[in-house]
Coordinates of C-alpha atoms in Angstrom, one line a residue:
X23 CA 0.0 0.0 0.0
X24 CA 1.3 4.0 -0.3
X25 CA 0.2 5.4 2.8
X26 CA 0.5 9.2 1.2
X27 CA -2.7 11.2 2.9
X28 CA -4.2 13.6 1.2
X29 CA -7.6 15.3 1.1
X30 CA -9.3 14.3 -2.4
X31 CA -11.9 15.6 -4.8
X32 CA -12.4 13.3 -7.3
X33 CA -13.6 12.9 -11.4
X34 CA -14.6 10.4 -13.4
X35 CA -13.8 10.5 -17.0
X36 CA -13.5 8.5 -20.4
X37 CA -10.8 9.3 -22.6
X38 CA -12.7 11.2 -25.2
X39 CA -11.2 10.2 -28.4
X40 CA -12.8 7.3 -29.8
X41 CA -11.0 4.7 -29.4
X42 CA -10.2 2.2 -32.9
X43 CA -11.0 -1.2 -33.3
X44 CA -7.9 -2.7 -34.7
X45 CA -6.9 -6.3 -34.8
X46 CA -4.1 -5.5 -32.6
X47 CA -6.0 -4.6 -29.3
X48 CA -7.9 -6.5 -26.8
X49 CA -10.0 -5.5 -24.0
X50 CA -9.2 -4.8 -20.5
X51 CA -10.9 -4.2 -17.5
X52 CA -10.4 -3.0 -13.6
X53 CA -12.0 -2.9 -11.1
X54 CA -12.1 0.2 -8.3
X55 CA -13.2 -1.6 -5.0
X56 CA -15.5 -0.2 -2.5
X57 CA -13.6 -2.2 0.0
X58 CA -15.2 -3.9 3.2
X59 CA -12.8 -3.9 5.8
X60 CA -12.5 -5.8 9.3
X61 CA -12.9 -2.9 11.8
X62 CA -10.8 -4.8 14.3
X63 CA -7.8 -5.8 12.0
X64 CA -5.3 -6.2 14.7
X65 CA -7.6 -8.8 16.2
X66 CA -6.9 -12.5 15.3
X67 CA -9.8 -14.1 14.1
X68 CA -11.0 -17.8 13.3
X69 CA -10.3 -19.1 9.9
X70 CA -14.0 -19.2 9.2
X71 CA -14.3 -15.7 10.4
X72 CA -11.4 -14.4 8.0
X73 CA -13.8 -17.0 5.5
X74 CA -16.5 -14.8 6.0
X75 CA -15.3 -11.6 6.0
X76 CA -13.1 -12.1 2.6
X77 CA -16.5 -13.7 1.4
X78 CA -18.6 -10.1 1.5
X79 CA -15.1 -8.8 -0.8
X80 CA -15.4 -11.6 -3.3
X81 CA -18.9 -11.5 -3.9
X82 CA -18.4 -8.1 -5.3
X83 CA -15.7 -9.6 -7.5
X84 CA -17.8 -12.0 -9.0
X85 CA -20.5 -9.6 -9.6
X86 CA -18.1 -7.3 -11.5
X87 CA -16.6 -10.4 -13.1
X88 CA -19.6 -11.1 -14.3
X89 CA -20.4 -7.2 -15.9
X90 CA -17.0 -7.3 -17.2
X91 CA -17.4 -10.5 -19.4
X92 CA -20.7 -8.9 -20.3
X93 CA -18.7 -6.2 -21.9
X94 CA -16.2 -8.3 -23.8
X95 CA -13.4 -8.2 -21.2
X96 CA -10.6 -10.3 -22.0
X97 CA -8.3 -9.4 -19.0
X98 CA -9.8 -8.1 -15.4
X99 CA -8.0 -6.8 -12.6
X100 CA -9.0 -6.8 -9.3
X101 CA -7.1 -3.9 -6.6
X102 CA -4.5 -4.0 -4.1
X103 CA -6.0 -5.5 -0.5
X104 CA -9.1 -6.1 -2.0
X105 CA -10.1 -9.3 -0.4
X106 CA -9.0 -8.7 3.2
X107 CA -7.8 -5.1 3.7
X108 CA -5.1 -3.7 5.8
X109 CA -4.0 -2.5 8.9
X110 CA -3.0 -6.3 10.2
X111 CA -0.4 -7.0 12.4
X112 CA 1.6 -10.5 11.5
X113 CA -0.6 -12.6 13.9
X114 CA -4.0 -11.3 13.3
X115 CA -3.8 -11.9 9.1
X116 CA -2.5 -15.3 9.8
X117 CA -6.5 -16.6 9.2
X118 CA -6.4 -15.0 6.0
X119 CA -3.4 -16.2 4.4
X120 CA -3.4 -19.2 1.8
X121 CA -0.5 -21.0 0.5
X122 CA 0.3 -20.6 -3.2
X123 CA 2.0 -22.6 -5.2
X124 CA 4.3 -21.3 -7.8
X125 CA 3.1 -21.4 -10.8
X126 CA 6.4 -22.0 -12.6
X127 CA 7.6 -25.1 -10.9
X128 CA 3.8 -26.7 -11.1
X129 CA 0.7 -26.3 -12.7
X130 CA -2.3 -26.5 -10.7
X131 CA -6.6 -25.6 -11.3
X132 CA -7.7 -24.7 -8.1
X133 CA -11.6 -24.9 -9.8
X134 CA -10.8 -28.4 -11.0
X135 CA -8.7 -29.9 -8.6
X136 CA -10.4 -28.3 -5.6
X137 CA -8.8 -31.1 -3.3
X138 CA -5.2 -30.9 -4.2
X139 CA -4.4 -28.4 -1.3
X140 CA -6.2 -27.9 2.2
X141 CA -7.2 -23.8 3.1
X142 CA -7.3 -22.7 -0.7
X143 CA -11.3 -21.3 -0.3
X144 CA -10.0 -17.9 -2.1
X145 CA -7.7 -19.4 -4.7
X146 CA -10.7 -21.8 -5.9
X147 CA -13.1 -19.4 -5.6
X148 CA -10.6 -16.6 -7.2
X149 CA -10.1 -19.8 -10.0
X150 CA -13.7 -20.3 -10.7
X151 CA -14.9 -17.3 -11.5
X152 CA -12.2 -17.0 -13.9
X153 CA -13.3 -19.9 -15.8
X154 CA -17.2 -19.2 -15.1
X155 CA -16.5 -15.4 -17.3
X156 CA -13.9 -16.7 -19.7
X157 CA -11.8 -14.1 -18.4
X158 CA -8.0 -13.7 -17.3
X159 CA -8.0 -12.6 -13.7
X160 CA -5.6 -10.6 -11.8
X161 CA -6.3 -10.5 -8.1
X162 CA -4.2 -9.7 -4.8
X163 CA -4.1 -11.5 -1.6
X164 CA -1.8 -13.0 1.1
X165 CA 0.6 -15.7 0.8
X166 CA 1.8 -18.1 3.7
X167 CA 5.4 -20.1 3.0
X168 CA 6.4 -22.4 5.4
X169 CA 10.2 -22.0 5.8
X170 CA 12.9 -23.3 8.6
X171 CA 15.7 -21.6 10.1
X172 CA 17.8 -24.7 9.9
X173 CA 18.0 -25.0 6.3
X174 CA 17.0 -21.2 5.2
X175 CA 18.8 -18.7 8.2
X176 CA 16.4 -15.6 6.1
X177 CA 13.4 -17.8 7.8
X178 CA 11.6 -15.6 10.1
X179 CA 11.6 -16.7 13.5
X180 CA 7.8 -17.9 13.1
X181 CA 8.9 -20.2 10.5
X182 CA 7.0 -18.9 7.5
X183 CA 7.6 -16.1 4.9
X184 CA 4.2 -13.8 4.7
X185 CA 3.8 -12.0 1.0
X186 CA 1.8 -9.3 -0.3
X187 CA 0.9 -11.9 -3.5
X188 CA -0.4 -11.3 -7.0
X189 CA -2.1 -14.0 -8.4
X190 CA -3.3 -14.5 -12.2
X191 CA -5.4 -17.6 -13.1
X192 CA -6.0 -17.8 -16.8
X193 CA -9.8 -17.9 -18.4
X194 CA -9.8 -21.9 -17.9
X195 CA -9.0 -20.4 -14.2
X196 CA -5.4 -22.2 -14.1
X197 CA -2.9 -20.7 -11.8
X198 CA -0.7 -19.2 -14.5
X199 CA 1.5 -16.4 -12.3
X200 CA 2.4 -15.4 -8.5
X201 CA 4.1 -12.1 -7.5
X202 CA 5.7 -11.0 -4.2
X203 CA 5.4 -7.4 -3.5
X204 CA 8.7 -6.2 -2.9
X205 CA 8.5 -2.8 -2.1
X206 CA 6.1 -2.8 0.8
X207 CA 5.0 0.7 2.3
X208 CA 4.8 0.2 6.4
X209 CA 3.0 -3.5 6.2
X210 CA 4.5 -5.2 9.0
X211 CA 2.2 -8.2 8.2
X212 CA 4.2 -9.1 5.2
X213 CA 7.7 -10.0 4.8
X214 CA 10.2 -8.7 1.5
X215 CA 11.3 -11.5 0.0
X216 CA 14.8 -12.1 -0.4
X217 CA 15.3 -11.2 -3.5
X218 CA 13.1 -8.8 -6.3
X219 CA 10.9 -11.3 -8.6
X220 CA 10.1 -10.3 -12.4
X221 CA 7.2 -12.0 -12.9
X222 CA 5.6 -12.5 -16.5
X223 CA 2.6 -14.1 -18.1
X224 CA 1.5 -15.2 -21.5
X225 CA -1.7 -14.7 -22.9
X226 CA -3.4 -15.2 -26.2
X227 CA -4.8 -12.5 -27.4
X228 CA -2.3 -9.9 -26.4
X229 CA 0.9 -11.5 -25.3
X230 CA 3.0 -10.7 -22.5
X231 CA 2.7 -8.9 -18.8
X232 CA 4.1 -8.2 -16.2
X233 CA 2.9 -8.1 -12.4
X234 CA 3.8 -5.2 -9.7
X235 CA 1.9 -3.6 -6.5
X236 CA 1.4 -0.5 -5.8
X237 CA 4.6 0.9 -3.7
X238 CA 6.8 -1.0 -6.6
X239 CA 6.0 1.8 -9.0
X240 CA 8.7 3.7 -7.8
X241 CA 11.3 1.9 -8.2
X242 CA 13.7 -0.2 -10.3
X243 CA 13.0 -3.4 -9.3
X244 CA 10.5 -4.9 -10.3
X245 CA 9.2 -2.1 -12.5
X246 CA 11.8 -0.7 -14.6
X247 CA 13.3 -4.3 -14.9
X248 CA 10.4 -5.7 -16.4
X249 CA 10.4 -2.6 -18.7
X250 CA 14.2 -3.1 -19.6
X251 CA 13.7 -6.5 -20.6
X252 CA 10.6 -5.5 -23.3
X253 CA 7.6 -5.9 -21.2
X254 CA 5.1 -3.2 -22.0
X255 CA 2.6 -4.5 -20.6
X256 CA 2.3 -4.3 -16.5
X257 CA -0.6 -4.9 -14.4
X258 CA -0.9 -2.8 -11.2
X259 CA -3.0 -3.6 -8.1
X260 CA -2.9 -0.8 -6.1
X261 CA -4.4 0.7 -2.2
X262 CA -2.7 4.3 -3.1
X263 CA -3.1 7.2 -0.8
X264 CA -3.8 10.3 -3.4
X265 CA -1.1 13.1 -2.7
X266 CA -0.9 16.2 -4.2
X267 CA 0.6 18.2 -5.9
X268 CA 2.7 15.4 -7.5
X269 CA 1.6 11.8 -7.0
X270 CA -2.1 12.1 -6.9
X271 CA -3.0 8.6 -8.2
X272 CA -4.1 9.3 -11.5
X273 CA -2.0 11.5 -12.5
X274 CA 1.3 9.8 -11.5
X275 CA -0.2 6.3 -12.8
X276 CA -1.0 8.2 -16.1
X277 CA 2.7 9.8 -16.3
X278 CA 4.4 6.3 -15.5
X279 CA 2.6 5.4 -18.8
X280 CA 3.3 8.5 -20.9
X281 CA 7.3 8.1 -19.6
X282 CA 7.9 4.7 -20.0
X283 CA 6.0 4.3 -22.7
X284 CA 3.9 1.2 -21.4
X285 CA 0.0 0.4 -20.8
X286 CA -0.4 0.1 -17.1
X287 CA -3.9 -1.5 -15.8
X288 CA -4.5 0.0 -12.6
X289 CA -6.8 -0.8 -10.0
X290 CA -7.2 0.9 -7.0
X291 CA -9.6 0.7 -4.1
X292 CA -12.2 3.3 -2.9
X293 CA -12.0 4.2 0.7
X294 CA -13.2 8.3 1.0
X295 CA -11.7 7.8 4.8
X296 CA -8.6 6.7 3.9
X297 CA -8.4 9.4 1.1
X298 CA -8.0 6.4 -1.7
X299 CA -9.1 6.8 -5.0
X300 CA -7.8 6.5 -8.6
X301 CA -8.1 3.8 -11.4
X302 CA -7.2 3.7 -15.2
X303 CA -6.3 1.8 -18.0
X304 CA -3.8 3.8 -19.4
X305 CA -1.5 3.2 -22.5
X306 CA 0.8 6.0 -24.2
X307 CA -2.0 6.6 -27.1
X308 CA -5.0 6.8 -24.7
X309 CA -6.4 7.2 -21.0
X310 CA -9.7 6.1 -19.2
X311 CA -9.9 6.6 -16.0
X312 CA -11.9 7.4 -12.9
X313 CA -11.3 9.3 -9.7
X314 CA -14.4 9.9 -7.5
X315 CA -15.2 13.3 -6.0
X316 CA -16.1 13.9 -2.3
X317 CA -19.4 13.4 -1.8
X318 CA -20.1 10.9 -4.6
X319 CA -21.7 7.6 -3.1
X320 CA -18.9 5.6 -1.8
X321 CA -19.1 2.7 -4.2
X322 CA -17.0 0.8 -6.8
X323 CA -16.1 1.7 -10.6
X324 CA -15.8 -0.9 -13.2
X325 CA -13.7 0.7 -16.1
X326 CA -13.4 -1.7 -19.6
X327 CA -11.5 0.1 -22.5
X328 CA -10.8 -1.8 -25.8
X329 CA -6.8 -1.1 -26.2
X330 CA -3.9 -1.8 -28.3
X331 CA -1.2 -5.0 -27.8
X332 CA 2.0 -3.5 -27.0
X333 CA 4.1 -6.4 -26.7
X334 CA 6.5 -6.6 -29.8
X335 CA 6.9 -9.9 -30.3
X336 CA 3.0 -10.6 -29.9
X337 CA 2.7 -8.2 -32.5
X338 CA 5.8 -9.1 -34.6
X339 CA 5.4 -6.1 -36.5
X340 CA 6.5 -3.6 -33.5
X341 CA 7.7 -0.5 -35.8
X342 CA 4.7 -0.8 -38.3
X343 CA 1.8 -1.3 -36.3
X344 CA 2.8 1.6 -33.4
X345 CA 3.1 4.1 -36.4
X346 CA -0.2 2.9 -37.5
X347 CA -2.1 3.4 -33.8
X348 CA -0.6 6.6 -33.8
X349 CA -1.7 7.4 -36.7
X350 CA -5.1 5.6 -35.5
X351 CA -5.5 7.2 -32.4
X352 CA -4.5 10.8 -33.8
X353 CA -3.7 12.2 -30.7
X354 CA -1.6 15.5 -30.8
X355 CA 1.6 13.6 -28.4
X356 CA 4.9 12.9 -29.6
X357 CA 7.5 10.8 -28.1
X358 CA 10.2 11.1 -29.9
X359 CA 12.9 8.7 -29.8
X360 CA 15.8 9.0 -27.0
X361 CA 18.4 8.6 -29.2
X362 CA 17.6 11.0 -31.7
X363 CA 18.8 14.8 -31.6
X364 CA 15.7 16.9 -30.6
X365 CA 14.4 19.0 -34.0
X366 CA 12.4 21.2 -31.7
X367 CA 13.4 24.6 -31.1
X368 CA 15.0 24.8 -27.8
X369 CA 14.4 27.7 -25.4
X370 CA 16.3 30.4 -23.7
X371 CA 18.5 29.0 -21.1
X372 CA 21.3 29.8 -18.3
X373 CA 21.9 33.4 -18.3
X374 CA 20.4 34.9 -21.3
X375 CA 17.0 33.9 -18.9
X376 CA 15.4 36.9 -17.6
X377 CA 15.4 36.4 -13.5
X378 CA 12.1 37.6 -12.7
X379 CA 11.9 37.8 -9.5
X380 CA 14.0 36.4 -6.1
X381 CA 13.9 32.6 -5.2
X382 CA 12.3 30.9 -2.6
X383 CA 12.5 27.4 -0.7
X384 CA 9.4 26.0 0.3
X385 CA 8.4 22.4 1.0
X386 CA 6.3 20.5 -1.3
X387 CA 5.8 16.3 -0.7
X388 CA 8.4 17.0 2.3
X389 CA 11.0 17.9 -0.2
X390 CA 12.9 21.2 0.1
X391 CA 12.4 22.8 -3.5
X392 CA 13.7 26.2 -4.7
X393 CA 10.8 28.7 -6.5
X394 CA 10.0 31.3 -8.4
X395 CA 6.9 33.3 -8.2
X396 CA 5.3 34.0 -12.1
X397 CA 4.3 37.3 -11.5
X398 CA 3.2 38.7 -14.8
X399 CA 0.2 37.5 -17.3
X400 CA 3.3 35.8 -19.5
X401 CA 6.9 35.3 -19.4
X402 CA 10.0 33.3 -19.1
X403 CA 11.4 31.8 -15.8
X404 CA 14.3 29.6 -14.9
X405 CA 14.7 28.1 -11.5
X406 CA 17.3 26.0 -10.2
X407 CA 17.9 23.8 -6.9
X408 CA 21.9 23.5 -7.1
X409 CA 22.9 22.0 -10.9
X410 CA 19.8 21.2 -11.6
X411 CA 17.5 23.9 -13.3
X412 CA 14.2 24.5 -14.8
X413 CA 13.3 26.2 -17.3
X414 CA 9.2 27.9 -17.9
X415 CA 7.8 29.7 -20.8
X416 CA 4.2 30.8 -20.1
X417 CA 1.4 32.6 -21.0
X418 CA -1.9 33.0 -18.5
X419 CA -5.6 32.6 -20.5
X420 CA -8.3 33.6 -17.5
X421 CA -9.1 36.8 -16.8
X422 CA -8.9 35.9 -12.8
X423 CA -5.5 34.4 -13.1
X424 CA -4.5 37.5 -11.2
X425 CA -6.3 35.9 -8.1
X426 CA -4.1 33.1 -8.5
X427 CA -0.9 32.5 -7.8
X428 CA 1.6 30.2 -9.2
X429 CA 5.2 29.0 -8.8
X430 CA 8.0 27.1 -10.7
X431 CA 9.6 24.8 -8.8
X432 CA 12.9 22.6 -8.9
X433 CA 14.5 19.8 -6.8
X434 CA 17.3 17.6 -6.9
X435 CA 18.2 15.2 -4.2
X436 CA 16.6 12.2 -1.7
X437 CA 13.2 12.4 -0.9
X438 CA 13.2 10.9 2.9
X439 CA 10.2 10.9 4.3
X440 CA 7.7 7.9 3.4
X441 CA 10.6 6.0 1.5
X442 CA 13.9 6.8 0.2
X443 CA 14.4 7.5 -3.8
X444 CA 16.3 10.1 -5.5
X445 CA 14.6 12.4 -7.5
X446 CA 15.2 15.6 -10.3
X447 CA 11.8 17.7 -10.1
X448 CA 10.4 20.5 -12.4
X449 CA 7.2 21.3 -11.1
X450 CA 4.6 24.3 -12.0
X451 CA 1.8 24.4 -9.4
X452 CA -0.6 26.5 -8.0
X453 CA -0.2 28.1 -4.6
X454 CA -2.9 27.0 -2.2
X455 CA -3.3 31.0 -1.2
X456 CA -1.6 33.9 -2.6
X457 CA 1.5 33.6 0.0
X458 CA 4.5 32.3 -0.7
X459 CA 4.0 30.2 2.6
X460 CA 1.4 28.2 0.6
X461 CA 3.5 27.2 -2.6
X462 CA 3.6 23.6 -3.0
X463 CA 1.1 22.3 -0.5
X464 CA -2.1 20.3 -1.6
X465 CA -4.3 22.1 -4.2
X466 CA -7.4 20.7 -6.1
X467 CA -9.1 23.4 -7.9
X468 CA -7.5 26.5 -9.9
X469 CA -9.3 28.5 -12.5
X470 CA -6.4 29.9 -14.1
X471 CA -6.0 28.5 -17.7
X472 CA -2.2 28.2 -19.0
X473 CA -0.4 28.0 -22.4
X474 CA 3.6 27.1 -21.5
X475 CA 6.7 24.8 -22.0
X476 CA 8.3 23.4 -19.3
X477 CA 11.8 22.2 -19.5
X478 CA 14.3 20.4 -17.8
X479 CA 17.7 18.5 -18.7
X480 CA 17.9 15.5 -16.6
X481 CA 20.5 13.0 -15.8
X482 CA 18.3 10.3 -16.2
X483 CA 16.1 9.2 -18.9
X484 CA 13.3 8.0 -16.4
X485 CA 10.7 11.1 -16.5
X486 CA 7.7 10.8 -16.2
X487 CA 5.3 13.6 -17.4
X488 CA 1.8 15.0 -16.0
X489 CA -0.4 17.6 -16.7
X490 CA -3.2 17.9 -13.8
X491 CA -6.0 20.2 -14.2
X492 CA -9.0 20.9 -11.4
X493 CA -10.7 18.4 -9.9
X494 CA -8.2 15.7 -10.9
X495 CA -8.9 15.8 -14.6
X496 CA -5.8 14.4 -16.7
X497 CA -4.4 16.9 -20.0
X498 CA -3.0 15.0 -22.2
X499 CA 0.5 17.1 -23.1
X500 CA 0.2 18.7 -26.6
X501 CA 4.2 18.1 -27.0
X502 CA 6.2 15.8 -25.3
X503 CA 10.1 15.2 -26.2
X504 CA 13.2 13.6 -25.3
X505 CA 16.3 14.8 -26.5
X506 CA 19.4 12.8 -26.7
X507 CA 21.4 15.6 -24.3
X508 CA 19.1 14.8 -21.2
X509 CA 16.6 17.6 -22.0
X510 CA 12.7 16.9 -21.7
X511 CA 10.3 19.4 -22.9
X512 CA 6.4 19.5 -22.2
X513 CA 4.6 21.8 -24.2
X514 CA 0.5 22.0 -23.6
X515 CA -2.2 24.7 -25.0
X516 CA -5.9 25.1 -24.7
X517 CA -6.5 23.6 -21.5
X518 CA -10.2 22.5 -20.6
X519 CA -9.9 23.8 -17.0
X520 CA -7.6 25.5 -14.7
X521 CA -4.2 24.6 -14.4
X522 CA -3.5 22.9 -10.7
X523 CA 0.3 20.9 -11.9
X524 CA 2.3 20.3 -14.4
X525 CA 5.4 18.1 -13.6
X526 CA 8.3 16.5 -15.0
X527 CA 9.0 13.8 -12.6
X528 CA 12.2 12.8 -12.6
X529 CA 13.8 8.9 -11.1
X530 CA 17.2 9.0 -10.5
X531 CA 17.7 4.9 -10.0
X532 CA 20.8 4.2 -10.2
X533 CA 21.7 7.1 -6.7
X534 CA 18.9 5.3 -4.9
X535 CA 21.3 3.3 -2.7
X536 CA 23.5 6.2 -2.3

């Protein structure tokens, strides 16, 4: 889970270009869950009582299995701590845990061969409904190993490993893949396992996946592994905590796709308590997503988009048919290639930069960054937080922009609080008030419309890119590049509502253990 808390407003919203029916595409589905928790999770309970309580979880997952397969859903996927919830201490989620086997050393139907282990219930259940819809099932739940200390001294002292578990069961609902979480986010029920696992799985009508959780997103393993190794597909289960102004669920989810150039099928859960809400099927051509606004009955939010098949040797064809969904999709992006010098005009930099007014360091996501104010109705701005500098060109729309005020911000270093990553920032928000105080806290609403182009040179090629406008609605950039020298430039016009962030997020990976 990513306990990040943040007061929400939420949207709901279908990509609005229509998307093609082309014979390289399938359809996908998730699932936002209106969760049912224990209200007593540090409590051990009965088997039978764990029975019942994940029973009330995945009767909602078979009704939404059901509508899914009703819409032609080839591939569902069911959220993070959907069955059993959170907040357990190791002994009170011992009732709920099953032991999986793995998939890749034997092959097992927990539908058809009900008997083969004892305490499956969820794994047959989980296994049946796949085969009952036809459909390929992603869902998460707990794990139980059994280990010893005399032959494995990494054995707890308990004797058993406890996982935060993906498991996929194909549409004939055999076990066909099991994942560890390995980045877990305060979840002293579970263990890490000893070593980062890049799991895959095969299916026929859009080749391969891969498998993370939540927390994993933000890092290397397993994440940008399975992307190094050609897997463009990933499936995300998700309980994330929305925090703005730069990983609010939606729009980080949507920028790890734009970035990495990937489709990511996230599910999250819905918890208005817990501040949790978020879910999208996202690829780099396209977004549908949902994000429920405060206020909204608390429920859940199946979302089925018909998508294209990323993975190149599925498609065979890689080069060809990606020009041709471009070309199908007609969306106004470009990713150019990495490698290639950038033919895009570059901008003012360094010292021929106006300096418009004095800087500023204010916190934002616990991070010290360095701001400028943009004081005039258009203009040209550079900020930098030591080396590392970012560069603005903007122009306000609204007439009450003046009752608005925003910032550019930069940051360059390790982000410490909630986890440990390193991280290059440029980041144009709106102040929550019209102090400098205010810049970079939590903002949901702006009226102020923008035309700009935000720069930044990087030294890494992990960016990811967002555009965030009120009341969590996603902008798809109007220019997106990558230029050989490190340099990534967004550049975004005629906004459908106020501007509340527009970020390039920046990974630095390989200083993360420094």
């Amino acid at each position: 889970m990513f306990f990040f808390v943040v007061a929400i407003v939420s949207f709901s919203l279908t990509s609005a270009q229509t998307e093609p029916v082309v014979d390289s595409s399938y359809v996908a589905a998730v699932y936002e869950h209106n969760l049912i928790l224990n209200p007593e999770p540090r409590v051990p309970l009965s088997r039978r009582a764990a029975l019942q309580h994940m029973k009330r979880n995945l009767d909602i997952y078979e009704e939404q299995a059901a509508r899914a397969a009703q819409q032609g859903a080839q591939i569902l996927v069911f959220p993070e701590v959907g069955i059993q919830g959170f907040n357990f201490s190791r002994s009170s989620i011992y009732s709920y845990l099953e032991t999986i086997p793995d998939p890749q050393q034997e092959s097992w139907n927990p539908c058809t061969e009900p008997g083969k282990y004892n305490n499956t219930e969820v794994l047959q259940r989980l296994s049946c409904m796949a085969r009952r819809y036809n459909l390929y099932m992603v869902a998460n739940m707990g794990d139980l190993q059994p280990c010893s200390q005399k032959t494995d001294p990494s054995c707890p002292p308990d004797g058993r490993w406890q996982f935060n578990t993906n498991v996929v069961f194909s549409s004939d609902g055999l076990l066909v893949a099991r994942y560890h979480k390995y980045n877990l986010f305060f979840e002293e029920a579970f263990n890490t396992p000893p070593q980062p696992e890049i799991i895959t799985f095969d299916t026929p009508f859009a080749g391969r996946f891969g498998l993370l959780i939540c927390f994993d997103i933000l890092f290397h393993e397993p994440t940008v592994a399975l992307v190094e190794k050609g897997v463009r597909q990933l499936i995300f289960p998700t309980a994330w905590y929305n925090t703005l102004p730069l990983l609010d669920s939606n729009q980080f989810h949507r920028a790890f796709s734009l970035g990495a150039d990937v489709t990511l099928l996230s599910a999250n859960i819905r918890l208005d308590q817990f501040k949790m809400s978020g879910s999208g099927i996202y690829t780099p051509f396209s977004a549908t997503y949902h994000h429920a606004q405060q206020g909204d009955p608390e429920e859940g939010r199946l979302l089925v988009a018909r998508v294209p098949v990323l993975d190149p040797l599925w498609v065979k064809q890689n080069v060809a048919t990606e020009e041709m969904m471009m070309s199908s999709y007609n969306l106004p992006l470009q990713i150019l290639d990495a490698i290639k010098e950038s033919s895009y005009t570059p901008p003012k930099t360094g010292s021929s930069v106006p300096s418009s007014s004095t800087t500023f360091i204010s916190s934002m996501m616990c991070d010290p960054f360095t701001f400028v104010l943009l004081n005039e109705t258009e203009g040209d701005v550079e900020v930098c937080n030591g080396s590392f500098c970012c560069h603005l060109q903007y122009r306000r729309l609204t007439q009450n922009s003046s009752k608005e005020l925003y910032a550019l911000g930069a940051f360059a270093g390790t982000h410490t609080v909630d986890g440990c990553y390193a991280l290059q920032v440029c980041a144009l928000v709106r102040c929550e008030r019209m102090d400098v105080t205010s810049c970079g806290r939590e903002v949901e609403e702006a009226k102020t419309k923008m035309d700009f182009m935000l720069e930044g040179k990087f030294g890494t090629r992990h960016v990811y890119p967002s555009v965030l406008a009120s009341n969590h609605v996603l902008e798809e950039p109007e220019h997106l590049e990558f230029a050989a020298d490190g340099r990534v430039i967004m550049k975004h016009s005629n906004m459908s509502s106020g501007l509340v962030t527009a970020c390039l997020y920046g990974r630095m990976y390989h200083l993360d253990n420094e």
